[in-house]
mmCIF file of C-alpha atoms and ligand atoms in Angstrom:
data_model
loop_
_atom_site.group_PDB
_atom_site.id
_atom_site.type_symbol
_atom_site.label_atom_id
_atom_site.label_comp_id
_atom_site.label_asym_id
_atom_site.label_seq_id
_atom_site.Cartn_x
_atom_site.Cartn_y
_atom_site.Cartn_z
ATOM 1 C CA UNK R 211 150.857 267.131 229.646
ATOM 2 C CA UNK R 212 150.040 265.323 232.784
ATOM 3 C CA UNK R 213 146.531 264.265 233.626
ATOM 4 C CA UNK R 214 144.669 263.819 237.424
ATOM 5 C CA UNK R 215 143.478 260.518 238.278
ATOM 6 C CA UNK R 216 140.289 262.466 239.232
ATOM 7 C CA UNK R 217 139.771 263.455 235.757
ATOM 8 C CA UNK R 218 140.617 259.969 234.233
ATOM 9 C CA UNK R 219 138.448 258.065 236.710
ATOM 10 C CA UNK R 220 135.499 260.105 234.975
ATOM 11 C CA UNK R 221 136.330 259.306 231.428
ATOM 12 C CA UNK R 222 136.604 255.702 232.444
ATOM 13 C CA UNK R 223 133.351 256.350 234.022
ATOM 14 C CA UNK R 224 131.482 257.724 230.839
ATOM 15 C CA UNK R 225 133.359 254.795 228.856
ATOM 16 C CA UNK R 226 132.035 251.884 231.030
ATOM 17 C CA UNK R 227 128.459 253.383 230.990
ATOM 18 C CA UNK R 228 128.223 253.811 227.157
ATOM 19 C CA UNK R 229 129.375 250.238 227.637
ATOM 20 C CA UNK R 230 126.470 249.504 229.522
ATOM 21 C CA UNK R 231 128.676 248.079 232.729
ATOM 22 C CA UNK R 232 126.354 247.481 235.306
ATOM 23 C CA UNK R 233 126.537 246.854 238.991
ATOM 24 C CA UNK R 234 127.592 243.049 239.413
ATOM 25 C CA UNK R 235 128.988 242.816 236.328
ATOM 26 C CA UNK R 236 132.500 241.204 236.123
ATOM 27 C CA UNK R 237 135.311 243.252 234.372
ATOM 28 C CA UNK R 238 138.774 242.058 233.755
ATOM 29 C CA UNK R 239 141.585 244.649 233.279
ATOM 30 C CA UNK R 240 144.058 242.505 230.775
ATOM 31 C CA UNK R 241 147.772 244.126 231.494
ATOM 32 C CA UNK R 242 151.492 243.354 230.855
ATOM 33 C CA UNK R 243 154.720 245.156 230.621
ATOM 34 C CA UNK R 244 153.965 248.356 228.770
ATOM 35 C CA UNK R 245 150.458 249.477 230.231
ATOM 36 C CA UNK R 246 150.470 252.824 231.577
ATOM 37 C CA UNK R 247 149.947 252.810 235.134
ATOM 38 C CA UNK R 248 147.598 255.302 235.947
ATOM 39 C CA UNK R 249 145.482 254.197 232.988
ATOM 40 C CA UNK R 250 145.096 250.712 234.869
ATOM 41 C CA UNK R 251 144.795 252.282 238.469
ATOM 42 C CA UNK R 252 141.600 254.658 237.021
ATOM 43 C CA UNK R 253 140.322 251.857 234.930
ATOM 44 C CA UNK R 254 140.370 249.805 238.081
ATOM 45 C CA UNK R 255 139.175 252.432 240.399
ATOM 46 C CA UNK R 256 136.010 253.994 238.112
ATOM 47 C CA UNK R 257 135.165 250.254 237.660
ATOM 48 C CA UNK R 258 134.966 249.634 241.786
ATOM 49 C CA UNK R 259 132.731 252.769 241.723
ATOM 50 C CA UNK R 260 129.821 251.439 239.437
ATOM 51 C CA UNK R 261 129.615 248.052 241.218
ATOM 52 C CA UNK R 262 131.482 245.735 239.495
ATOM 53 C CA UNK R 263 133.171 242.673 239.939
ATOM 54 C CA UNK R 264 137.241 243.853 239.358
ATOM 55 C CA UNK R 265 140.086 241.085 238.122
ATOM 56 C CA UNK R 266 143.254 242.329 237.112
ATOM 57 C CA UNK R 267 145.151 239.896 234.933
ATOM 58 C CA UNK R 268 148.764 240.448 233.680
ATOM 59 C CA UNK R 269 150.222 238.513 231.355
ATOM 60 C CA UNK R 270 153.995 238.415 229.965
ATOM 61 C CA UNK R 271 154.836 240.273 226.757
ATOM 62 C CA UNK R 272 155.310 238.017 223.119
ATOM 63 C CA UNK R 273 156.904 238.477 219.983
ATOM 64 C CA UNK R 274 159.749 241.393 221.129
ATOM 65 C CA UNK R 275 162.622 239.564 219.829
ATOM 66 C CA UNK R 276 160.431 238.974 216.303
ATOM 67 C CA UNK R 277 159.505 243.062 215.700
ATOM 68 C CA UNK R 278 161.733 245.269 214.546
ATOM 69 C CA UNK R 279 159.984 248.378 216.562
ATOM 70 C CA UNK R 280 158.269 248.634 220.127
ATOM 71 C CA UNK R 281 154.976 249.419 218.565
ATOM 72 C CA UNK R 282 152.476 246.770 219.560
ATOM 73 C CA UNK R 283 151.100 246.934 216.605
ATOM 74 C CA UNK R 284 154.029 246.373 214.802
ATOM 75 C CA UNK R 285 153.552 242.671 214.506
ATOM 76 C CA UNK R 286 150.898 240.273 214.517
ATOM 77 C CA UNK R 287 150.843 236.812 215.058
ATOM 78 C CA UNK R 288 150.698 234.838 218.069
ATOM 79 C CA UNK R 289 149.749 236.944 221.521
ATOM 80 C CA UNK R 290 149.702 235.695 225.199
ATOM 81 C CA UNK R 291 146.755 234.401 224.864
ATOM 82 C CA UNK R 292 148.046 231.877 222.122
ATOM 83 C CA UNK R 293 147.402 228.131 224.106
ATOM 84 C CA UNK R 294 146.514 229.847 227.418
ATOM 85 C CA UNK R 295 143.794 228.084 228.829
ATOM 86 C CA UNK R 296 143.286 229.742 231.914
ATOM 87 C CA UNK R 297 143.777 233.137 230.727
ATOM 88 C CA UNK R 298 140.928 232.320 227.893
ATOM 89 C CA UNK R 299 138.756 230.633 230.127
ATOM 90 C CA UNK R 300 138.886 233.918 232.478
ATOM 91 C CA UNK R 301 138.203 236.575 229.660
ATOM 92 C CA UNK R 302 135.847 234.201 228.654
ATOM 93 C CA UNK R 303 133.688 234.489 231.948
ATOM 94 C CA UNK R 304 133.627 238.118 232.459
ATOM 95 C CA UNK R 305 131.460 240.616 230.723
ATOM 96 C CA UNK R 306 133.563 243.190 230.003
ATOM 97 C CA UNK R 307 137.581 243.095 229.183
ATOM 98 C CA UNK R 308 139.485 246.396 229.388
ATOM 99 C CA UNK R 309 142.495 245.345 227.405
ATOM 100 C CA UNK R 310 145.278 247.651 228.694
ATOM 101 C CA UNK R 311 148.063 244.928 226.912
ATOM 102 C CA UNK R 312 147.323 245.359 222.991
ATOM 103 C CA UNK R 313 145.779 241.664 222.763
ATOM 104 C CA UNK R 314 145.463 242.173 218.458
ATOM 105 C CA UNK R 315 142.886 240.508 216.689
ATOM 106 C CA UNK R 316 143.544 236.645 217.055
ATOM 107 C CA UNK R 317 141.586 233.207 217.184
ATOM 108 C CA UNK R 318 141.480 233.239 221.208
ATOM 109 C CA UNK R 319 139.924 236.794 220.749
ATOM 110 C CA UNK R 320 137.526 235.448 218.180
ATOM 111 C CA UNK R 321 136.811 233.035 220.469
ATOM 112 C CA UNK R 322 136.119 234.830 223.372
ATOM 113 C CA UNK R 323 134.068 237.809 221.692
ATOM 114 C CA UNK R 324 131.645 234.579 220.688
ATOM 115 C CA UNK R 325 130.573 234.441 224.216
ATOM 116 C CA UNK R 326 129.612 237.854 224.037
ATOM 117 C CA UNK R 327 132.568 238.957 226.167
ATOM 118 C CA UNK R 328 132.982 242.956 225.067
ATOM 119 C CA UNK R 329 137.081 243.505 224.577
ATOM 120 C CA UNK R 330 138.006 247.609 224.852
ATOM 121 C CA UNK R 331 141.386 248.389 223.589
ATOM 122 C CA UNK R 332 143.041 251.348 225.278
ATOM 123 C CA UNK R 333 146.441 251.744 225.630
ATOM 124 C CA UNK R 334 147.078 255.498 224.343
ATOM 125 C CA UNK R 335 148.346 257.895 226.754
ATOM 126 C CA UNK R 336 146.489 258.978 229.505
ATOM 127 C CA UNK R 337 145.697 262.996 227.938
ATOM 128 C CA UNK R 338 145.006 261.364 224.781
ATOM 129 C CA UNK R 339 142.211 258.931 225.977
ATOM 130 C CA UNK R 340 141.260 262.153 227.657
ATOM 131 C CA UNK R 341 141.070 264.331 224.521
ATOM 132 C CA UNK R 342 139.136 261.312 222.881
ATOM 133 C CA UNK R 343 137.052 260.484 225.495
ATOM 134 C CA UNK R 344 134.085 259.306 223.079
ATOM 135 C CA UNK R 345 130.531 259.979 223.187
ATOM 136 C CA UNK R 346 126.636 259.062 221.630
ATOM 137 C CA UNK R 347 127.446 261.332 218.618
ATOM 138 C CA UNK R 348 130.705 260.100 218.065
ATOM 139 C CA UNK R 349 128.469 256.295 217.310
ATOM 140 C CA UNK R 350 125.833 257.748 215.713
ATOM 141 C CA UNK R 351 128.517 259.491 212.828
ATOM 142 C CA UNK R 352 130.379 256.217 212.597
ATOM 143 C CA UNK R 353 127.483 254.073 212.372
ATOM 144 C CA UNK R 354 125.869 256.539 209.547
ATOM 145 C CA UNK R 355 128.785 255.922 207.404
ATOM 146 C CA UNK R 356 129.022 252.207 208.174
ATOM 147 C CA UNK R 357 125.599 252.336 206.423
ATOM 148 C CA UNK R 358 126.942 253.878 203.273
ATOM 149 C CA UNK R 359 129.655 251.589 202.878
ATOM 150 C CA UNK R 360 127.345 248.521 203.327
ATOM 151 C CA UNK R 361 124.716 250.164 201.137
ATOM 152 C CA UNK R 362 127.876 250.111 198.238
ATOM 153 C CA UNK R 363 129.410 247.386 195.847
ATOM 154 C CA UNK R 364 132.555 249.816 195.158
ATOM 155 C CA UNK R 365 134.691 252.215 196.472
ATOM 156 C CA UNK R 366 136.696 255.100 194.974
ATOM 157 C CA UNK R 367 139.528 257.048 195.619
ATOM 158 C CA UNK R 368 141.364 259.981 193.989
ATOM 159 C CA UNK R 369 143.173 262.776 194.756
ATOM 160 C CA UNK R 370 144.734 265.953 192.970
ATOM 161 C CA UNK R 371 148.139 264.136 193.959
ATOM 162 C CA UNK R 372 147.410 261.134 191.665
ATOM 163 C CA UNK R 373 145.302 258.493 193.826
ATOM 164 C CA UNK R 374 142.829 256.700 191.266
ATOM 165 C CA UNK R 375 142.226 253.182 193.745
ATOM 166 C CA UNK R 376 139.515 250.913 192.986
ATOM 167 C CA UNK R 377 138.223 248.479 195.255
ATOM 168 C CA UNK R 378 135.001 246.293 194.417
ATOM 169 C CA UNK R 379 132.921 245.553 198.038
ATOM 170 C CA UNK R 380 130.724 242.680 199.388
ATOM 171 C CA UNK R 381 132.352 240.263 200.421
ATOM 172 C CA UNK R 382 133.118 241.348 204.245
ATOM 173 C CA UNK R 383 131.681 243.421 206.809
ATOM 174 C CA UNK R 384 131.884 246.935 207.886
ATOM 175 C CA UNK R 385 133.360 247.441 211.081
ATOM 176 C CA UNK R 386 132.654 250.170 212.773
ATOM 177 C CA UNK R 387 135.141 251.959 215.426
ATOM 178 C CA UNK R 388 133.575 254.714 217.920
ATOM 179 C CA UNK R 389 135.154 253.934 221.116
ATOM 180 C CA UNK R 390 132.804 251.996 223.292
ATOM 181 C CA UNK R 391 131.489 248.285 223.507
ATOM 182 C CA UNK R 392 127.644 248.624 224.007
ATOM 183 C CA UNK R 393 126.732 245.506 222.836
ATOM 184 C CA UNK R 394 127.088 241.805 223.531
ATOM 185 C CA UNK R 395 130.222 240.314 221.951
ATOM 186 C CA UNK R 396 131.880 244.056 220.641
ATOM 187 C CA UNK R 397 135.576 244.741 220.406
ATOM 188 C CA UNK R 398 136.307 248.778 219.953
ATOM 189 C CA UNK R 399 139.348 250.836 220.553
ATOM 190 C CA UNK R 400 139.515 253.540 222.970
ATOM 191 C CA UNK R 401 139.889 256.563 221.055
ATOM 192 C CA UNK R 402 139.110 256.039 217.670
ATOM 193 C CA UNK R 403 136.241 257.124 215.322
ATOM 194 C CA UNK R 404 136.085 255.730 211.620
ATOM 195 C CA UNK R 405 134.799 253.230 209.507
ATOM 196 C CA UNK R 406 136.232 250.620 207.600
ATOM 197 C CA UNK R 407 135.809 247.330 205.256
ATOM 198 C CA UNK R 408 137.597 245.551 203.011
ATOM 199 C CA UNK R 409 137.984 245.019 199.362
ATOM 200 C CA UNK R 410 136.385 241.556 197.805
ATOM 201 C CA UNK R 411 139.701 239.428 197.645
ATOM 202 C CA UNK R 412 141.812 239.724 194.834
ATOM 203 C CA UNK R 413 140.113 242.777 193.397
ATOM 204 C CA UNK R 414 141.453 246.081 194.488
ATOM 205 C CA UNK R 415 143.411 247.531 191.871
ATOM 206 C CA UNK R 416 144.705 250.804 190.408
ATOM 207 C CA UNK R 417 146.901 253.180 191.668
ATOM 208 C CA UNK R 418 148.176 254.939 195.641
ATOM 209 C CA UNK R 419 149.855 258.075 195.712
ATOM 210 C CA UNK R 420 150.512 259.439 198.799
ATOM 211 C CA UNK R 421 151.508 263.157 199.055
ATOM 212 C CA UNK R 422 154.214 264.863 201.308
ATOM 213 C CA UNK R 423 153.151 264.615 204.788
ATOM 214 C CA UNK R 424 150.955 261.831 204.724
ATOM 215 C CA UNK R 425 151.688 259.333 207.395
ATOM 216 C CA UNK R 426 153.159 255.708 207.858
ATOM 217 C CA UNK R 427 152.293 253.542 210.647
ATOM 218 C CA UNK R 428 154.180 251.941 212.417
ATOM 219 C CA UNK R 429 156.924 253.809 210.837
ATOM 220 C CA UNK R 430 155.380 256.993 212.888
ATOM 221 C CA UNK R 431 156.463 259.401 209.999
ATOM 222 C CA UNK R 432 155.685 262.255 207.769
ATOM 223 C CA UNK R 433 156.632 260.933 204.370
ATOM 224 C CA UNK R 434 158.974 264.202 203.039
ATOM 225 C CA UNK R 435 158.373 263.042 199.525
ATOM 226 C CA UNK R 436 155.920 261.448 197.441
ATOM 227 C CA UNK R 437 155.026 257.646 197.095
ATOM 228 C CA UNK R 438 153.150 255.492 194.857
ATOM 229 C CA UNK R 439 151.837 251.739 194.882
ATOM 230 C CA UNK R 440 150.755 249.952 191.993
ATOM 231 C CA UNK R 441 147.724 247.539 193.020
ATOM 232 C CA UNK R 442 147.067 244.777 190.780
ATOM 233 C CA UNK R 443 144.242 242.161 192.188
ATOM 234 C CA UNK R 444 144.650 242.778 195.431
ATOM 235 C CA UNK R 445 148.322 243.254 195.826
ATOM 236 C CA UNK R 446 150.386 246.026 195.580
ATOM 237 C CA UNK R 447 152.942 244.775 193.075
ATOM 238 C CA UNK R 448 155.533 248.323 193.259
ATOM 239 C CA UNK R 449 156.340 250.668 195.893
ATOM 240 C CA UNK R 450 157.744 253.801 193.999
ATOM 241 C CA UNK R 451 159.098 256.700 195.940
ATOM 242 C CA UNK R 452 162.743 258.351 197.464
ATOM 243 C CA UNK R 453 163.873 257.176 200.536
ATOM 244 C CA UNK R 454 160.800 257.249 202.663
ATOM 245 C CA UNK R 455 159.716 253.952 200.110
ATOM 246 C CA UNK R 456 163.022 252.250 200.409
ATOM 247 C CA UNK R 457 162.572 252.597 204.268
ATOM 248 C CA UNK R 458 158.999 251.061 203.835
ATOM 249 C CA UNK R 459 160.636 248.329 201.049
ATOM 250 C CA UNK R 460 162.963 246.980 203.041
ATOM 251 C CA UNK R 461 160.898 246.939 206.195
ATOM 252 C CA UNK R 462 158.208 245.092 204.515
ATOM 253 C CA UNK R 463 160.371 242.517 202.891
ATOM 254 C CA UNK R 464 161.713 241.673 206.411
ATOM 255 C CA UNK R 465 158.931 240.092 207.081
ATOM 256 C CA UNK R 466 159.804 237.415 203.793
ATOM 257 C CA UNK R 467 155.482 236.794 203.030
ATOM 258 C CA UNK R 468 154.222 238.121 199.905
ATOM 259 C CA UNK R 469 150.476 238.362 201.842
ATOM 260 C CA UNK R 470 152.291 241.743 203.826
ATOM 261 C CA UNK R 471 151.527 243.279 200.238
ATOM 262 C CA UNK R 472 147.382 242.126 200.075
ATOM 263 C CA UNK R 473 145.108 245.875 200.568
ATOM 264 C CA UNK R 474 144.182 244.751 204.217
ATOM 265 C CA UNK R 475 140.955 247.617 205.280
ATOM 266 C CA UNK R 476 140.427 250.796 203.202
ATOM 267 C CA UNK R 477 137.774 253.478 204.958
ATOM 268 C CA UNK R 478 137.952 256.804 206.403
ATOM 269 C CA UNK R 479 138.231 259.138 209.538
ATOM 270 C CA UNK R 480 135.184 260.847 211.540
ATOM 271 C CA UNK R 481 136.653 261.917 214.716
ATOM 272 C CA UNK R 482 137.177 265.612 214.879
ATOM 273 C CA UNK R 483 138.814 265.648 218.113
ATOM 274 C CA UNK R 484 142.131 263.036 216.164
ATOM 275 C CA UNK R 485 144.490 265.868 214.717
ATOM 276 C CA UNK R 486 147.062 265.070 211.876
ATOM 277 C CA UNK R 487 149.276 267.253 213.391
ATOM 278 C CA UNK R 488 150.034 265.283 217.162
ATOM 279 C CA UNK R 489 152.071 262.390 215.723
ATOM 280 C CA UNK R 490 154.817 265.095 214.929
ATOM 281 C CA UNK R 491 155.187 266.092 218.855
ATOM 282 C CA UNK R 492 154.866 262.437 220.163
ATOM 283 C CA UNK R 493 158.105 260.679 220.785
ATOM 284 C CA UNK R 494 157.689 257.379 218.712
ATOM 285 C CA UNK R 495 157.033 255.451 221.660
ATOM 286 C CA UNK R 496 154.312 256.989 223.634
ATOM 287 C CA UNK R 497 152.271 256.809 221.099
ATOM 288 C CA UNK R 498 150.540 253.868 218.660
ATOM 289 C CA UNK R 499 149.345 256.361 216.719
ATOM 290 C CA UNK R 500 145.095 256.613 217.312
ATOM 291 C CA UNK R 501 145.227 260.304 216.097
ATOM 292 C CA UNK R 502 146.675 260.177 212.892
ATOM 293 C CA UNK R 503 144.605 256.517 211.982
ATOM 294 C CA UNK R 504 141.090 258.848 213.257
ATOM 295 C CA UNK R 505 141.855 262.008 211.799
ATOM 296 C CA UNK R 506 138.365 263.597 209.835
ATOM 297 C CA UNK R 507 138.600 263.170 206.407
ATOM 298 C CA UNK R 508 141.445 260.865 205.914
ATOM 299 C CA UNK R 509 141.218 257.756 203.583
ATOM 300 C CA UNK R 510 143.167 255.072 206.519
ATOM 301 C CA UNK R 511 143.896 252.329 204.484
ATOM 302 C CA UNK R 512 146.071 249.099 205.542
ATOM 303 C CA UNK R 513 148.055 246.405 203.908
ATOM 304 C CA UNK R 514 148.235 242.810 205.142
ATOM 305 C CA UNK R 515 145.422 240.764 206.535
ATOM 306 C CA UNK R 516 142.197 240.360 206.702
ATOM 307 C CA UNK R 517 141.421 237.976 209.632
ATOM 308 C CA UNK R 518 139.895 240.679 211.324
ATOM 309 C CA UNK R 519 136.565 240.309 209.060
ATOM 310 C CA UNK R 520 136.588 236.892 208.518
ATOM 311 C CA UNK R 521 138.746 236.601 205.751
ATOM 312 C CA UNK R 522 141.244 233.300 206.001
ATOM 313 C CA UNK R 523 144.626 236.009 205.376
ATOM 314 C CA UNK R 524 147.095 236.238 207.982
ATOM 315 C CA UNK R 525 150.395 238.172 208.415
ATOM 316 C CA UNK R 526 152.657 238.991 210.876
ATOM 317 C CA UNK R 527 152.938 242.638 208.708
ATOM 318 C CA UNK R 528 150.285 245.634 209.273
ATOM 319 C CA UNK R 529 150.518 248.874 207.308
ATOM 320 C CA UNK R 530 148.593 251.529 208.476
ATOM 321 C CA UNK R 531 148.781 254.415 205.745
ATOM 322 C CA UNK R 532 146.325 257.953 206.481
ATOM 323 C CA UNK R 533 146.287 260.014 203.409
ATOM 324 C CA UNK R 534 145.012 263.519 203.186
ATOM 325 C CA UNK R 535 142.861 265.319 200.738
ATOM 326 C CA UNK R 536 141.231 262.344 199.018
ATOM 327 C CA UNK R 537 138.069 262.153 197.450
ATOM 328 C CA UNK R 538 136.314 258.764 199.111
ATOM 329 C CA UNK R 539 133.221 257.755 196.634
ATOM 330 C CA UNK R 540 130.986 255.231 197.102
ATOM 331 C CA UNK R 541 129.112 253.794 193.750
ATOM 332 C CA UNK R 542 130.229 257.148 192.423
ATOM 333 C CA UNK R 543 128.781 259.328 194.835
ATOM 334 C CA UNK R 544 131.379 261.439 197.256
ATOM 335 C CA UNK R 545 131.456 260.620 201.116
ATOM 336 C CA UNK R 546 134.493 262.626 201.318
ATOM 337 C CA UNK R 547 135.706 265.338 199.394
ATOM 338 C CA UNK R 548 139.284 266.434 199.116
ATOM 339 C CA UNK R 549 139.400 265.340 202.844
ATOM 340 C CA UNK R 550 136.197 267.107 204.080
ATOM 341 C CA UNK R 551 133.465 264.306 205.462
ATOM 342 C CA UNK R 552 130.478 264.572 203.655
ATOM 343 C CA UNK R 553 127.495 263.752 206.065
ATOM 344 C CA UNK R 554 123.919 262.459 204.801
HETATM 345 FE FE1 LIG X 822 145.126 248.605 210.721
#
C-alpha cells in the first residue's frame, strides 16, 4: 500500500538522527536505475531539514547482462564504484552515504568506510522501510546477541526436521545489523535486525535440512519440499532435495566457482516487526527480501563469501537461506529455541 511523503520524510528523520547527522554535515544520496523515487525525494528532503550538506550522485547500473535475476543482490562482484575515482573520492568526503543503488560489500566500500564515511543501505519499498523504521531497542537486542556470539568458540544448530550444523567460531567478527549508522566508519541496512558471524574457515561441517516453507534468496521462494546439504570443512559437498534443489543446483553451478558452495555467515533474526509471511505477497521484484532475512527466530545462514569480515573469499554467488524452528546454541547453551529468541 502506498505511503505519504509526509510520513517517509519522518522515518528518514528518526534514521538520520540515530545516525547522529548533524547540521553541516555532508550527506550523499548514492542512486542509479532502480531506486525508488520517493525513497530518494524523502531521503533528500528530511536531510535538507536537519541542516545538512545534500549531494545526489547517480551512477549507471553493472553486472545486468552477468545475473540471471534482477535482484541486486543476486550477484556480486565488481559495482560502479569499481575504478571510479571521482565517485570514491566523493563518498569518501562526506559523512554520511545513503546508498539508495545496492553498492554490495566491495574494496572501494572497504575503502571508503576507513575514513569513517557511514554507508546506509536502503532500497526496500517505501511501506516496508516504514514498517521497519528502526529504533534504540532494536540496537540494544542486536548488540546483546552480538555479545553472545563473540563470547562463543562454537555454534549449534538442530531442528526436529533434521538440522545437526556445526560451525567452530573465532576467527572473524560479529557484525551486527540494526538499521542505523551511529558511529564513525558503520555500514547497516535499512530495515534489518540480526546478528551474524562466520564459521573459522574450513570448519563448518555436518548436516542442513531445511523444512517445507523455508525460504531461498534470491530465488524469493517457499521451498514446497524438503532439502538437505551435506557440509564437509566448510563446503557443502551435496544438495539433496525434489525440484526446489535442482532449481538451486543448477543455479549455483551457473556461476562455474566451487567457492559459491563455502558456508558464507550463519546467525539469527531479532526483528519482530520482519514477518515470514510478506515474501509470499511481494511480486519478486519489489522486493530484496529484508523481511524474510530479519524474521525473529530464524537461523539466516548464507553460502559464498566471506569478504565482508575480512576473510580473503570472493564470489560472484550469495545464498541467503532463513530456516524456521531451529534450535541456535552457543557453547551448548540455547539462544534460540525451536525459533523463539531467547534473551539474557
Ligand atoms: Fe547474505
Amino acid at each position: 500500500m502506498p505511503v505519504s511523503d509526509h510520513a517517509l520524510v519522518l522515518a528518514w528523520q528518526q534514521v538520520l538522527e540515530l545516525s547522529r547527522l548533524e547540521p553541516g554535515q555532508t550527506i550523499t544520496v548514492l542512486t542509479s536505475a532502480s531506486t525508488h523515487p520517493q525513497t530518494m525525494s524523502t531521503a533528500i528532503t528530511a536531510a535538507q531539514t536537519m541542516g545538512a550538506i545534500v549531494n545526489r550522485l547517480d551512477l549507471p547500473p553493472v553486472n545486468g547482462e552477468k545475473a540471471l535475476s534482477r535482484d541486486a543482490l543476486a550477484y556480486l562482484g565488481t559495482t560502479p564504484l569499481t575504478g571510479n575515482h571521482a565517485a570514491i573520492a566523493m563518498l569518501k568526503a562526506s559523512d554520511l552515504v545513503l546508498d539508495l543503488m545496492t553498492l554490495l560489500f566491495s574494496p572501494e566500500q572497504m575503502e571508503i568506510l576507513e575514513t569513517g564515511t557511514r554507508i546506509l543501505l536502503a532500497v526496500e519499498p517505501p511501506e516496508i522501510l516504514l514498517r521497519m523504521v528502526p529504533n534504540e531497542g532494536d540496537r540494544a537486542r542486536v548488540k546483546a546477541a552480538a555479545a553472545r556470539i563473540e563470547a562463543a568458540r562454537s555454534m549449534h544448530i538442530v531442528s526436529d526436521a533434521g538440522m545437526d550444523f556445526h560451525c567452530p567460531l573465532g576467527q572473524f567478527p560479529v557484525i551486527s545489523e540494526y538499521g542505523f549508522v551511529d558511529e564513525p566508519g558503520r555500514w547497516d541496512h535499512w530495515p534489518s535486525g540480526f546478528v551474524l558471524t562466520f564459521p573459522d574457515d574450513n570448519t563448518a561441517h555436518g548436516r542442513i535440512v531445511l523444512d517445507k516453507g523455508d525460504i531461498l534468496l534470491p530465488q524469493k521462494c517457499y521451498i514446497a519440499e524438503p532439502m538437505e546439504f551435506t557440509v564437509e570443512a566448510g563446503y557443502v559437498t551435496h544438495i539433496e532435495g525434489g525440484v526446489d534443489a535442482a532449481l538451486l543446483r543448477e543455479y549455483m553451478e551457473s556461476f562455474e566457482d566451487p567457492e559459491a558452495y563455502a558456508i558464507s555467515h550463519i546467525g539469527w533474526g531479532l526483528q519482530p516487526r520482519a514477518k515470514w509471511s510478506t515474501l509470499g505477497l511481494y511480486d519478486k521484484e519489489a522486493t530484496i527480501g529484508m523481511d524474510a532475512r530479519a524474521f525473529e527466530g530464524n537461523f539466516l545462514f548464507s553460502l559464498g563469501p566471506n569478504n565482508e569480515a575480512g576473510g580473503s573469499r570472493t564470489t560472484a554467488c550469495h545464498i541467503d537461506i532463513p530456516v524456521r524452528h531451529c534450535t541456535v546454541r552457543l557453547d551448548g547453551v540455547d539462544v534460540v529455541r525451536r525459533g523463539k529468541v531467547l534473551d539474557d
